Coordinates of C-alpha atoms in Angstrom, one line a residue:
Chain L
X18 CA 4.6 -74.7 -27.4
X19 CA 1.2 -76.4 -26.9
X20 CA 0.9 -78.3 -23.6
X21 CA -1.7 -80.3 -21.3
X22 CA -3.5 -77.3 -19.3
X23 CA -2.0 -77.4 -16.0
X24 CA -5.8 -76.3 -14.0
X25 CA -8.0 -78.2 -15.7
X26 CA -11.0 -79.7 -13.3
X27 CA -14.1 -81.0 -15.5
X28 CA -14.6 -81.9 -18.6
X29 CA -12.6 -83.8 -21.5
X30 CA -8.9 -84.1 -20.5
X31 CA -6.0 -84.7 -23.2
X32 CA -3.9 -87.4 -22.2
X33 CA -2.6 -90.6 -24.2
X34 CA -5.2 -91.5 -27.2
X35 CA -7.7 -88.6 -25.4
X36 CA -8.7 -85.6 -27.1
X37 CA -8.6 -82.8 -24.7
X38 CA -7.8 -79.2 -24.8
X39 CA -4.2 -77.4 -25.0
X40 CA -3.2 -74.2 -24.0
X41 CA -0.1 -72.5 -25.3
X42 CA 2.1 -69.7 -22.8
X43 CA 0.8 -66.8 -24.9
X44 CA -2.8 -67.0 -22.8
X45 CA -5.0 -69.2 -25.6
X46 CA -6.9 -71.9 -24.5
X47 CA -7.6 -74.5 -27.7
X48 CA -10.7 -76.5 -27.4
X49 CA -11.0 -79.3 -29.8
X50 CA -14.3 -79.1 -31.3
X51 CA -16.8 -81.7 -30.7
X52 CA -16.7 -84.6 -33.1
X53 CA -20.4 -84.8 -33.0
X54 CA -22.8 -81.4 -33.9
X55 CA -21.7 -80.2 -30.4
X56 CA -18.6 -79.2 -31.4
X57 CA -20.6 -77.2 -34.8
X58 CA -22.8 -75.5 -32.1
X59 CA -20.2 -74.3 -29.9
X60 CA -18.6 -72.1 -32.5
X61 CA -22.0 -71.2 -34.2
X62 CA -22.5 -69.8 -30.8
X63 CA -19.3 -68.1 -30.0
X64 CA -19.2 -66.4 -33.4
X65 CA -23.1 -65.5 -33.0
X66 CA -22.5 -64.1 -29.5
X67 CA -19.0 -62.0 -30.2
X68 CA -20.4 -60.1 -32.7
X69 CA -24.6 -59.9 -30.9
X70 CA -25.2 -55.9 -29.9
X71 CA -27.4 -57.0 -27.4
X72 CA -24.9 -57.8 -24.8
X73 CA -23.8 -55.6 -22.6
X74 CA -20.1 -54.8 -21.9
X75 CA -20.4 -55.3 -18.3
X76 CA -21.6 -59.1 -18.6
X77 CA -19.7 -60.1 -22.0
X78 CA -17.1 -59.7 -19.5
X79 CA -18.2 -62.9 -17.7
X80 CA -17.7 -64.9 -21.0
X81 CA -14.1 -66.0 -22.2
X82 CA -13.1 -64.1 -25.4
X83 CA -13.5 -65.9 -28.5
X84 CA -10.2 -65.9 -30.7
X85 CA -11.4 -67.9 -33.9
X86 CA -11.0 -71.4 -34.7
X87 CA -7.5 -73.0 -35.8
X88 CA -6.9 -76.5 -37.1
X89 CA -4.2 -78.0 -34.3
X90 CA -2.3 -81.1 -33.7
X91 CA -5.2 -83.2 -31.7
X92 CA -3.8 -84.2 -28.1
X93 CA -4.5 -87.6 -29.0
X94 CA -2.2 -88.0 -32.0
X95 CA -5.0 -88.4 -34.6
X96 CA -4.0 -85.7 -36.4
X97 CA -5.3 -82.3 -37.4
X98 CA -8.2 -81.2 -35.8
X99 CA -10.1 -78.1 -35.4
X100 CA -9.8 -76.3 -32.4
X101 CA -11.7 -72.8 -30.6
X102 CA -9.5 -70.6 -29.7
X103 CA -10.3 -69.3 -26.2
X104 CA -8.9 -66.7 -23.1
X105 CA -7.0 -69.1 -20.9
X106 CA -9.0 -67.6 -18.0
X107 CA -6.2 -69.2 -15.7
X108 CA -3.4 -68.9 -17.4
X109 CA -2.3 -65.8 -15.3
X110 CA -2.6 -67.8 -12.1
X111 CA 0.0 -69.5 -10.6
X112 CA -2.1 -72.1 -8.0
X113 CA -6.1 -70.9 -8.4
X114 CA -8.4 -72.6 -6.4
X115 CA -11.6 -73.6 -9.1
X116 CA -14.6 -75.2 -9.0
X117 CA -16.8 -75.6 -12.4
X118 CA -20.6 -75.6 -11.2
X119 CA -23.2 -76.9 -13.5
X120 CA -25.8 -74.8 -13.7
X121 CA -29.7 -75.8 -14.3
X122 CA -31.9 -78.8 -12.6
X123 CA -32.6 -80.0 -16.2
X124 CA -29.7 -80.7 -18.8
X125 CA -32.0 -81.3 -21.3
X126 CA -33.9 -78.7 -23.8
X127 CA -37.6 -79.5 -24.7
X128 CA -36.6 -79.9 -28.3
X129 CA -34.3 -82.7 -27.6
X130 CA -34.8 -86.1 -29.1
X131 CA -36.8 -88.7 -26.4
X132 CA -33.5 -90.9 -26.0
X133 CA -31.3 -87.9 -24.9
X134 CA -34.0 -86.6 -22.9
X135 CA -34.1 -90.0 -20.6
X136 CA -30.9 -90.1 -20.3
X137 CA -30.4 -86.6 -19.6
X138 CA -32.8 -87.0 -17.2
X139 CA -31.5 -90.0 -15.2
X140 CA -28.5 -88.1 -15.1
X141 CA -30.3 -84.9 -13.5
X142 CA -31.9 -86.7 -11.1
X143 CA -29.1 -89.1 -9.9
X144 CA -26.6 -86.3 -9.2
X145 CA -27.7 -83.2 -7.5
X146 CA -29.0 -81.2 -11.2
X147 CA -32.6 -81.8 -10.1
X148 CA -32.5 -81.5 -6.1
X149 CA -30.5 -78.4 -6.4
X150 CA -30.5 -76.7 -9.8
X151 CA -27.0 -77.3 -9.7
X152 CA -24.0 -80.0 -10.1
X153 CA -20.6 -79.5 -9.1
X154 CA -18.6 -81.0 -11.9
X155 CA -15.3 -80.3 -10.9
X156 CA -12.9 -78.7 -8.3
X157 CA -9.4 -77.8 -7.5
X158 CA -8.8 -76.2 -3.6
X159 CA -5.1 -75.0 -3.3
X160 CA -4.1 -76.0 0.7
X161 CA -0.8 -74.7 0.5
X162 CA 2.9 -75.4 -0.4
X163 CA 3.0 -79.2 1.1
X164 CA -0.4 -80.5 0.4
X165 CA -0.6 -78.6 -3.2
X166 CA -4.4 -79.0 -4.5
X167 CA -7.5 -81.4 -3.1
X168 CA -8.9 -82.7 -6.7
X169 CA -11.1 -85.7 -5.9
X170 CA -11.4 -87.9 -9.3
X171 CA -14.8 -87.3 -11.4
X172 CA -16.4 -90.6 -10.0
X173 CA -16.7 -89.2 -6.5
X174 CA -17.8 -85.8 -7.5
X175 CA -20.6 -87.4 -9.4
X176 CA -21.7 -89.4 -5.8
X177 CA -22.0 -85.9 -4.3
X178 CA -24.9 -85.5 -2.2
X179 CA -26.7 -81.9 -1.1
X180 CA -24.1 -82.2 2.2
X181 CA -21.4 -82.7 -0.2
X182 CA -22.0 -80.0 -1.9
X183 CA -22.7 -77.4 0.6
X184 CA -19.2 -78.5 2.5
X185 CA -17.6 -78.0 -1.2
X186 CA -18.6 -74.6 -1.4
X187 CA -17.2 -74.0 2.5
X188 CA -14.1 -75.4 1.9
X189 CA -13.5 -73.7 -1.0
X190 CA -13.3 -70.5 0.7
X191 CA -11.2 -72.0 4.1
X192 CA -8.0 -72.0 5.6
X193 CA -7.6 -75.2 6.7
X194 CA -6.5 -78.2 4.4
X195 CA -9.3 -78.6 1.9
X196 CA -8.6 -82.7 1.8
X197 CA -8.9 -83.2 5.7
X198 CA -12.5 -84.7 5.8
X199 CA -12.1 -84.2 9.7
X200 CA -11.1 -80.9 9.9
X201 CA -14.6 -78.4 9.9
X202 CA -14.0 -75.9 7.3
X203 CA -13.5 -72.8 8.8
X204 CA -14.6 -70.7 6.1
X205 CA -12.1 -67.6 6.9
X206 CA -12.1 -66.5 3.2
X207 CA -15.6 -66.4 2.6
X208 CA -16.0 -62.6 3.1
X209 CA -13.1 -62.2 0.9
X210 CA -13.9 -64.7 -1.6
X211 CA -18.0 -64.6 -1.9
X212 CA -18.3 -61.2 -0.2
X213 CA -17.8 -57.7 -1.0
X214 CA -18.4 -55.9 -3.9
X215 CA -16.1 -57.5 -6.4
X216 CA -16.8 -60.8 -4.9
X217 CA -17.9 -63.7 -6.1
X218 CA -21.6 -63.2 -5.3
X219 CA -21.7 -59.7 -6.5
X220 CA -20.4 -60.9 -10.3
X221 CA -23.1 -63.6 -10.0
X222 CA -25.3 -61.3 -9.2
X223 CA -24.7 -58.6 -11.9
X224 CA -25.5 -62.0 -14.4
X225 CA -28.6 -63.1 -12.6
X226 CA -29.4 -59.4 -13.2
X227 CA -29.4 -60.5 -16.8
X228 CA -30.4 -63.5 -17.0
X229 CA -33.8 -61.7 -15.6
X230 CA -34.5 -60.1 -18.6
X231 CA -32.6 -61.8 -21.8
X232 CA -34.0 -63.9 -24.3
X233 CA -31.5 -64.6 -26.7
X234 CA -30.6 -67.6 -25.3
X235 CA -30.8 -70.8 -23.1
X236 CA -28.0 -71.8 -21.7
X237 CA -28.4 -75.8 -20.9
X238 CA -26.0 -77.4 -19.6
X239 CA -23.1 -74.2 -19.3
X240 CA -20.8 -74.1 -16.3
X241 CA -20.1 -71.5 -13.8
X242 CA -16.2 -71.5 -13.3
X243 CA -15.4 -69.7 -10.0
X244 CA -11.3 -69.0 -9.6
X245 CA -9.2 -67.3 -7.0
X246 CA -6.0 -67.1 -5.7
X247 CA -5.5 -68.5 -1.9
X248 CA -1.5 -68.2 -2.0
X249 CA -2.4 -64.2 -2.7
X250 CA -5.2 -64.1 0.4
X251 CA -2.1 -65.7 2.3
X252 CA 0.4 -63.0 1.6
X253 CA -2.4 -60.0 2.3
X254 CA -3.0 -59.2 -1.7
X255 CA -5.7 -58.9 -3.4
X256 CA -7.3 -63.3 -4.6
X257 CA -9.3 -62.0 -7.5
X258 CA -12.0 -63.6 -7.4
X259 CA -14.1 -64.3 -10.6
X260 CA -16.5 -66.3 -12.3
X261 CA -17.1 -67.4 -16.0
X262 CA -19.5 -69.1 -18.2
X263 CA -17.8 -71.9 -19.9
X264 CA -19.2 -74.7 -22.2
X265 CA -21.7 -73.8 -24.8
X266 CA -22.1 -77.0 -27.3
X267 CA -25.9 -77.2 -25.9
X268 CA -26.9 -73.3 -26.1
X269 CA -30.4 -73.1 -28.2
X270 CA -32.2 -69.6 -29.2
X271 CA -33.6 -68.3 -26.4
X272 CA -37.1 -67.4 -28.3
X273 CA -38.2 -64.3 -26.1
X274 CA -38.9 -66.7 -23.3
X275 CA -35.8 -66.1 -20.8
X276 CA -34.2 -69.2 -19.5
X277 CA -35.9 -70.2 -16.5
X278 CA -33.9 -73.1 -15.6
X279 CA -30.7 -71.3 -15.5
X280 CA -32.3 -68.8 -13.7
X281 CA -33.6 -71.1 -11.4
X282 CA -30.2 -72.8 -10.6
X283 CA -28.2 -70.0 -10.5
X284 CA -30.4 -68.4 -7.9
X285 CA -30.2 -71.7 -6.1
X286 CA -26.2 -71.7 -6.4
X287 CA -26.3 -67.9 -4.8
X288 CA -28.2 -68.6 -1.9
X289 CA -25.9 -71.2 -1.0
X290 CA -23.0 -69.1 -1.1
X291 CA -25.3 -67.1 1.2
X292 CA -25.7 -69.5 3.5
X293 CA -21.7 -69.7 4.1
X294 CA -21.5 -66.0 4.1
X295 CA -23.9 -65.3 6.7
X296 CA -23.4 -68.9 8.6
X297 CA -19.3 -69.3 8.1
X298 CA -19.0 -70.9 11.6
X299 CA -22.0 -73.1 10.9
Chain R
X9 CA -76.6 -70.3 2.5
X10 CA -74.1 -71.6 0.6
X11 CA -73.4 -72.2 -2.8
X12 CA -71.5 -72.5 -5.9
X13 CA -68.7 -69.8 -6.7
X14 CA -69.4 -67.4 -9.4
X15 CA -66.4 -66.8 -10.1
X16 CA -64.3 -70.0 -10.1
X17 CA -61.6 -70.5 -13.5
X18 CA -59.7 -73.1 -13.0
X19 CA -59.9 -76.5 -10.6
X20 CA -62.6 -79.1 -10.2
X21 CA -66.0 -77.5 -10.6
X22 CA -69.4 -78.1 -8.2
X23 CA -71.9 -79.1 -10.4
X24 CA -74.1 -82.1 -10.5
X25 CA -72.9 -84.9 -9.4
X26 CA -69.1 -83.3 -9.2
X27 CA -67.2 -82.7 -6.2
X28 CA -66.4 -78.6 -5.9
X29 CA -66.1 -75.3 -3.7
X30 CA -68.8 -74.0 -2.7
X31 CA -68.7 -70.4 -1.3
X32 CA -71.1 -68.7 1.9
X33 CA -72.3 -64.8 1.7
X34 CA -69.6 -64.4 5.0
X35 CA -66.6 -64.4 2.6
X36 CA -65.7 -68.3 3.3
X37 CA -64.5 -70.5 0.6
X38 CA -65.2 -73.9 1.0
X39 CA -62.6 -76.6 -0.8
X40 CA -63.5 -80.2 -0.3
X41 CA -60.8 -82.2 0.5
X42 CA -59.2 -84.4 -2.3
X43 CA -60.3 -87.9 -1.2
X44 CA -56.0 -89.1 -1.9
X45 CA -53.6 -87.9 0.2
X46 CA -53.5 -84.7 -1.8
X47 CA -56.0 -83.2 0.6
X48 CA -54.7 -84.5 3.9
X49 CA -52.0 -83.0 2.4
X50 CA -53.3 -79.5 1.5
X51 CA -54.6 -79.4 5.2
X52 CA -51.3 -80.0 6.7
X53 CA -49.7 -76.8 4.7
X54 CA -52.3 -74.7 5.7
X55 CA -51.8 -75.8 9.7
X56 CA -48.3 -75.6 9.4
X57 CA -47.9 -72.4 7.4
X58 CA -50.8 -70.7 9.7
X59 CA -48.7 -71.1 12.6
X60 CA -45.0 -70.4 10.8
X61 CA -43.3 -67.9 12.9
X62 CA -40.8 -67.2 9.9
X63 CA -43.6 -65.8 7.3
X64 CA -43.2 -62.6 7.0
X65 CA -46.4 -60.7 7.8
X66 CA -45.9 -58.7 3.8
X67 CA -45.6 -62.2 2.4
X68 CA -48.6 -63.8 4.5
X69 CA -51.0 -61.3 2.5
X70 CA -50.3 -63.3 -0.6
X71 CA -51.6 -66.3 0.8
X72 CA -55.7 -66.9 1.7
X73 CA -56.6 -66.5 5.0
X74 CA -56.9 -70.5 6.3
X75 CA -59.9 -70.9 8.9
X76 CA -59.5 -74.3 9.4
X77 CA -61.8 -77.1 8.2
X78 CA -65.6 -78.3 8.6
X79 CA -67.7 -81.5 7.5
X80 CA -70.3 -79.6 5.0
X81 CA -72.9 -81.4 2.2
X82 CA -70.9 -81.7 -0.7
X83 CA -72.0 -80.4 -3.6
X84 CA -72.1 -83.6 -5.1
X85 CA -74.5 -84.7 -3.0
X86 CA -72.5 -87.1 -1.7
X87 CA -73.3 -86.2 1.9
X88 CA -70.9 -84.8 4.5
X89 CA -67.5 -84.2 3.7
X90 CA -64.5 -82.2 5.1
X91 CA -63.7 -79.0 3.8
X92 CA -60.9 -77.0 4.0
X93 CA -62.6 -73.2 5.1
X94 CA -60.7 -70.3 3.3
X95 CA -60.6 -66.5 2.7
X96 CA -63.0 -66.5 -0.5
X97 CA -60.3 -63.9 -2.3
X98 CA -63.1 -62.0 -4.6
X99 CA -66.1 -62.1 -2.6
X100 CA -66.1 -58.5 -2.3
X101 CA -65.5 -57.9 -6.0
X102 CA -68.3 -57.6 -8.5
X103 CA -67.1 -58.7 -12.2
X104 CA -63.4 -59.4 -11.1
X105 CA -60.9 -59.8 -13.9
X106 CA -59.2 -63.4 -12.8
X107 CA -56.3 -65.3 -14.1
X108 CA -55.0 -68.7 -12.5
X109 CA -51.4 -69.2 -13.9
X110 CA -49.5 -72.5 -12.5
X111 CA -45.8 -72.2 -11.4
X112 CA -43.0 -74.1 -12.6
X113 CA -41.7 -75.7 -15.4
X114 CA -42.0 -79.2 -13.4
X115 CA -45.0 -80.0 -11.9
X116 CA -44.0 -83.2 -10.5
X117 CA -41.3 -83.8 -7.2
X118 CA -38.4 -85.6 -7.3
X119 CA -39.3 -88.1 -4.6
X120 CA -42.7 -88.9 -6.8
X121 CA -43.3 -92.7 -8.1
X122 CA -42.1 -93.1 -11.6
X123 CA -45.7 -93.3 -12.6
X124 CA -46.5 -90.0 -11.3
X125 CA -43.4 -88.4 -13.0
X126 CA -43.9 -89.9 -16.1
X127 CA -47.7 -88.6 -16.3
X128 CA -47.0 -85.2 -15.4
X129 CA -43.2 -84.6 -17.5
X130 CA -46.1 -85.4 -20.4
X131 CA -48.3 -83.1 -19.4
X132 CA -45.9 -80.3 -19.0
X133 CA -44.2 -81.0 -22.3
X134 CA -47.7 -81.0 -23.8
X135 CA -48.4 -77.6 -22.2
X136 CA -46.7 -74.5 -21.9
X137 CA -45.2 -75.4 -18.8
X138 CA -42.0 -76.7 -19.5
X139 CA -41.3 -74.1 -22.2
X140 CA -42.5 -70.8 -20.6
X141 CA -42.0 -72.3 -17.0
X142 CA -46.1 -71.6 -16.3
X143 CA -49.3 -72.8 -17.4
X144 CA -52.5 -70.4 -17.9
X145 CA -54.7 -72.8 -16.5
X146 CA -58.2 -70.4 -16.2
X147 CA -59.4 -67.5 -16.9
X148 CA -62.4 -65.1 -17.1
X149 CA -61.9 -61.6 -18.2
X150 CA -64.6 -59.3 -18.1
X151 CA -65.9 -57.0 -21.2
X152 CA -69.0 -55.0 -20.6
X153 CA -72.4 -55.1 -19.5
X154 CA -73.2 -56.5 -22.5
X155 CA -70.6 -59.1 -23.3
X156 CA -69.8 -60.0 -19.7
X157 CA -67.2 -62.4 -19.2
X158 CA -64.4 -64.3 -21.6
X159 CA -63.9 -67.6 -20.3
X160 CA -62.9 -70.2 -23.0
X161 CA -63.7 -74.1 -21.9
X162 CA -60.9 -75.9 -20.0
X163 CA -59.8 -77.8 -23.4
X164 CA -59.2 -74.6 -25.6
X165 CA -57.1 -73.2 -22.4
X166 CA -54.9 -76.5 -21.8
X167 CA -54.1 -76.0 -25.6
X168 CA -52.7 -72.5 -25.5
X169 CA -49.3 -71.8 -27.1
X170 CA -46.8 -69.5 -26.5
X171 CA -48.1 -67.1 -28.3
X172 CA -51.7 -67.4 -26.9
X173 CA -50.4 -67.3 -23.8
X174 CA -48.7 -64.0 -24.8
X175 CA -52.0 -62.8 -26.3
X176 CA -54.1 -63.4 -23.1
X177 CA -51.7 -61.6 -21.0
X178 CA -52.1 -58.4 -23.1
X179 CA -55.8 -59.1 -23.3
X180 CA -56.4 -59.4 -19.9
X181 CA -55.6 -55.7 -19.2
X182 CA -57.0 -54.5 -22.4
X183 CA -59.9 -52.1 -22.8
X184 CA -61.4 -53.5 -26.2
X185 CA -63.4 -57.0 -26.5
X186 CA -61.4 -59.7 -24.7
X187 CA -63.6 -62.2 -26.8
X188 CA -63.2 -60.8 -30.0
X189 CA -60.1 -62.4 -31.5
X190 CA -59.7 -60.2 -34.4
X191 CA -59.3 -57.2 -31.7
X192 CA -55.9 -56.1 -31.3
X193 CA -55.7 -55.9 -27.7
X194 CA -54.5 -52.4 -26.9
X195 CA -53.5 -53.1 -23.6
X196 CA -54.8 -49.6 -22.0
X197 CA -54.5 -50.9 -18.8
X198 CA -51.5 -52.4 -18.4
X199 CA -49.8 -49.8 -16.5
X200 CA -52.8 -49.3 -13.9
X201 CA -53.1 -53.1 -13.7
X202 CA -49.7 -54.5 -13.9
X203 CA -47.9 -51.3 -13.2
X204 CA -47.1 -48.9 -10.4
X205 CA -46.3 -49.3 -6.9
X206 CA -49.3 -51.7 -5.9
X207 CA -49.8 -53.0 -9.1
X208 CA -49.4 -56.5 -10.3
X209 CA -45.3 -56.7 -11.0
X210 CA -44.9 -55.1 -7.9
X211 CA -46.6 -58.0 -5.9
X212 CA -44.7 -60.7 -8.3
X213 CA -41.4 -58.9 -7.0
X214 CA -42.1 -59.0 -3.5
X215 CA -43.3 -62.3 -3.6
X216 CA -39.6 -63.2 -6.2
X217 CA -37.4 -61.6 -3.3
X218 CA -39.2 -64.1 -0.4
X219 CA -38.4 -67.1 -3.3
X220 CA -34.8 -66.1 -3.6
X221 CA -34.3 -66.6 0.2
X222 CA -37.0 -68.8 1.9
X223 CA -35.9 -72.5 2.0
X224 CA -38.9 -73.9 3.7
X225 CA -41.5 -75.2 1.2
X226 CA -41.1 -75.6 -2.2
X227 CA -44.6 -75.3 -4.0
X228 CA -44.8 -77.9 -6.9
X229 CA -48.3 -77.5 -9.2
X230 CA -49.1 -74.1 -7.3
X231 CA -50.9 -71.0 -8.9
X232 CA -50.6 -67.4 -9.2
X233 CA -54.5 -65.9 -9.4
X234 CA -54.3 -62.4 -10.5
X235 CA -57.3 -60.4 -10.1
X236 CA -58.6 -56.6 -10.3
X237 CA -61.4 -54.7 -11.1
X238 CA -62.1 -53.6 -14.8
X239 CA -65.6 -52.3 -13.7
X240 CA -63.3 -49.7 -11.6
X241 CA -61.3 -48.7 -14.1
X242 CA -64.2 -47.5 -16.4
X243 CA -65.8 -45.8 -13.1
X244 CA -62.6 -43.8 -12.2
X245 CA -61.9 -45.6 -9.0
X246 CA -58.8 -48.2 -8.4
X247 CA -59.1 -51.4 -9.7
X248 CA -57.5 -52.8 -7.0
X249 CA -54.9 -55.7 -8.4
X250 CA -53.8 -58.4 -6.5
X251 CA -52.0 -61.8 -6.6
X252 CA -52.4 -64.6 -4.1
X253 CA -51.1 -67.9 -4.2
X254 CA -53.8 -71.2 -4.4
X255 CA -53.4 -74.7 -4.3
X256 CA -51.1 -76.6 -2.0
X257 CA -51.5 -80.1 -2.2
X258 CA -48.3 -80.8 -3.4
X259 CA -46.4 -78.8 -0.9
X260 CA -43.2 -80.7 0.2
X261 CA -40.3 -79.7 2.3
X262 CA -37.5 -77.3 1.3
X263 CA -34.7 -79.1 3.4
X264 CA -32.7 -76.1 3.2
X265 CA -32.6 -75.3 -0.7
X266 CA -34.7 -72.8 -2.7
X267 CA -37.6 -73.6 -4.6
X268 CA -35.9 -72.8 -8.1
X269 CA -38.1 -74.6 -10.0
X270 CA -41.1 -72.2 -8.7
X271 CA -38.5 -69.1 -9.1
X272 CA -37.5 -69.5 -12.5
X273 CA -40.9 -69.9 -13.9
X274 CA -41.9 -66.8 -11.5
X275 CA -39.3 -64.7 -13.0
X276 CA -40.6 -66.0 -16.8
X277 CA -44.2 -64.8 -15.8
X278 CA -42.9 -61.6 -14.5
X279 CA -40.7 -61.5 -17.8
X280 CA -44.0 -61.9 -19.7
X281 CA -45.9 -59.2 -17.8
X282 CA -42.8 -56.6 -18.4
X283 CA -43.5 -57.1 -21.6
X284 CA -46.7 -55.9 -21.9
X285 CA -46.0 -53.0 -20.3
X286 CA -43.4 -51.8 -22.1
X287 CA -44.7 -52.9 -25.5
X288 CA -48.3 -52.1 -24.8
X289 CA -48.6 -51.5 -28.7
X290 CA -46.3 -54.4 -29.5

């Protein structure tokens, strides 16, 4: 029953002798904990946050739903292995378009030991983390029937410059085939996609709300998943558009301070969805 | 005709033998220029923002006026040196209240030399800058007749915590002995001072909306000075609060992204200040 996810775009992959995540067809999404503390902090956190007052409805929304923790056949054959238990936030998708934005110029917490700090920090400041606020780690862009999805390997994501990124987040929202380095994005879903009031801006919006006033916690290194549906835009329904935060192993206590480089990034990551929706012809 | 400011907090000091401002009885502020590049540097911000056509006119206001510069004895009697000739921003105030908070969690740009990175990721790490995303670097707060100003030595200010930093915020618009540190400040002015449509916040937010949008400069190692009148306050009349922004020598270009890094620690000070008004009594 439990299989490879079939819309995965950053992060550990299950594959042969690789521990990755599994997803089964009743909507769970099985994360194999972290071998390291990681994997320890990432439940701490989503058993600390399911159950935290303090969160409003309207943005616990914008977190997947924590189902427990289950001990599952690894994907690598090693044997059992504990697992979250997630929402599949795809799983009622047939072919979403995703892209899994890092968010924050700095991966690193101040607490941090100096060795993961240096690297942390070469790492911030060879991608775009540091220039931006923001990384893209990942992407799927549905084209259409023929073509199925543009997914560029993780090597050439990682080389992606601030041009790269700013014509990633056009042709995520465009017509024309996503994998076409030629063709100029024509951005002619932007205003369904980033626009309007259950758009993608608006959710990130209703979070940055948030993130303006909590303490509880920083979130370092935490992705924004952004997912719709082009084949529904194509037939004249409705794309869905949503966001999520995804991947908490690196979430510390927030101290009453509130978490200025996620803040910092996310605003970053909204103005350039701006910048498409009020420039899509360029 | 001219002399030393009396009400300088933060920055290099005129004094014998040291380099400074020096202020005339016309309202002109006087900055040397930093003999680096910092101050060539600092001149070519003020030129270039003067004469920006996409400065708002209710985001100007938060800036000093910039009257160009003039060769002047330096106060280090030195001889003649160039100055940079500003709006002096509390010559018309008596025994202003003044804070000088730096912005950002990173001083340093990403196109700095290693050496100048390395020097200054210590000295936010050994600050509050990192954490809190600002850095009280000044202050003098004004008691009474009697006590007349608080205004700790540089040293005891670049050592504030979290929690000083906390503490001075609530004592700057408190009515009891700012000096007195087994006072509880009671924070009695918070709401004329950092409340209400003209008061403090209300600035900070005007100013946060231009960050969330303007791409042009980012400010690294800039300051917020907040000032008002406490003298007012006890009189009956308006205190008249304020913000602008000081320091610009390590303006660089915005090359189309937002400063995050001076918008997240914005948002932290502004965090900070909301909390003093609606916990005045903790």
């Amino acid at each position: 029953m439990l299989k490879v996810p079939d819309h995965q775009v950053a992060g550990h992959m299950a594959g042969a002798g690789a521990l990755g995540p599994l997803v089964d067809d009743a909507g769970n999404f099985f994360k194999p904990l972290q071998s390291n503390e990681r994997g320890a902090k990432e439940v701490a956190f989503y058993k600390g946050f399911s159950t935290e007052t303090r969160i409003p409805y309207k943005i616990r929304k914008f977190f997947p739903v924590f189902r427990g923790t289950r001990d599952l056949e690894a994907s690598d054959g090693s044997g059992l292995h504990p697992h979250l238990v997630l929402e599949d936030i795809v799983s009622s998708r047939t072919n979403p378009s995703i892209i899994d934005v890092k968010i924050g110029s700095s991966t690193w917490y101040p607490e941090a030991s100096e060795q993961y700090i240096t690297k942390c920090l070469k790492r911030d400041r060879d991608g775009t983390s540091l220039i931006l606020g923001f990384k893209i780690c990942g992407f799927q862009f549905y084209g259409n029937k023929e073509t199925g999805f543009w997914k560029p390997d993780r090597k050439s994501v990682n080389a992606f410059t601030h041009d790269d990124v700013r014509s990633a987040l056009r042709k995520f929202v465009s017509s024309n085939s996503p994998s076409d380095s030629d063709a100029e994005p024509d951005c002619s879903y932007a205003s369904t996609v980033y626009g309007g009031p259950d758009g993608i801006v608006s959710q990130l919006l209703k979070l940055k709300s948030w993130f303006e006033d909590q303490t509880i916690y920083h979130f370092y290194s935490c992705s924004t998943m952004m997912v719709y549906d082009k084949e529904s835009i194509m037939k004249g329904e409705n794309p869905n558009p949503q966001i999520k935060l995804v991947d908490f192993a690196h979430v510390v206590e927030g101290k009453g301070i509130i978490d200025h480089n996620f803040l910092g990034g996310f605003c970053s990551l909204i103005k350039f969805l701006n910048d498409v929706l009020n420039n899509p012809n360029k």
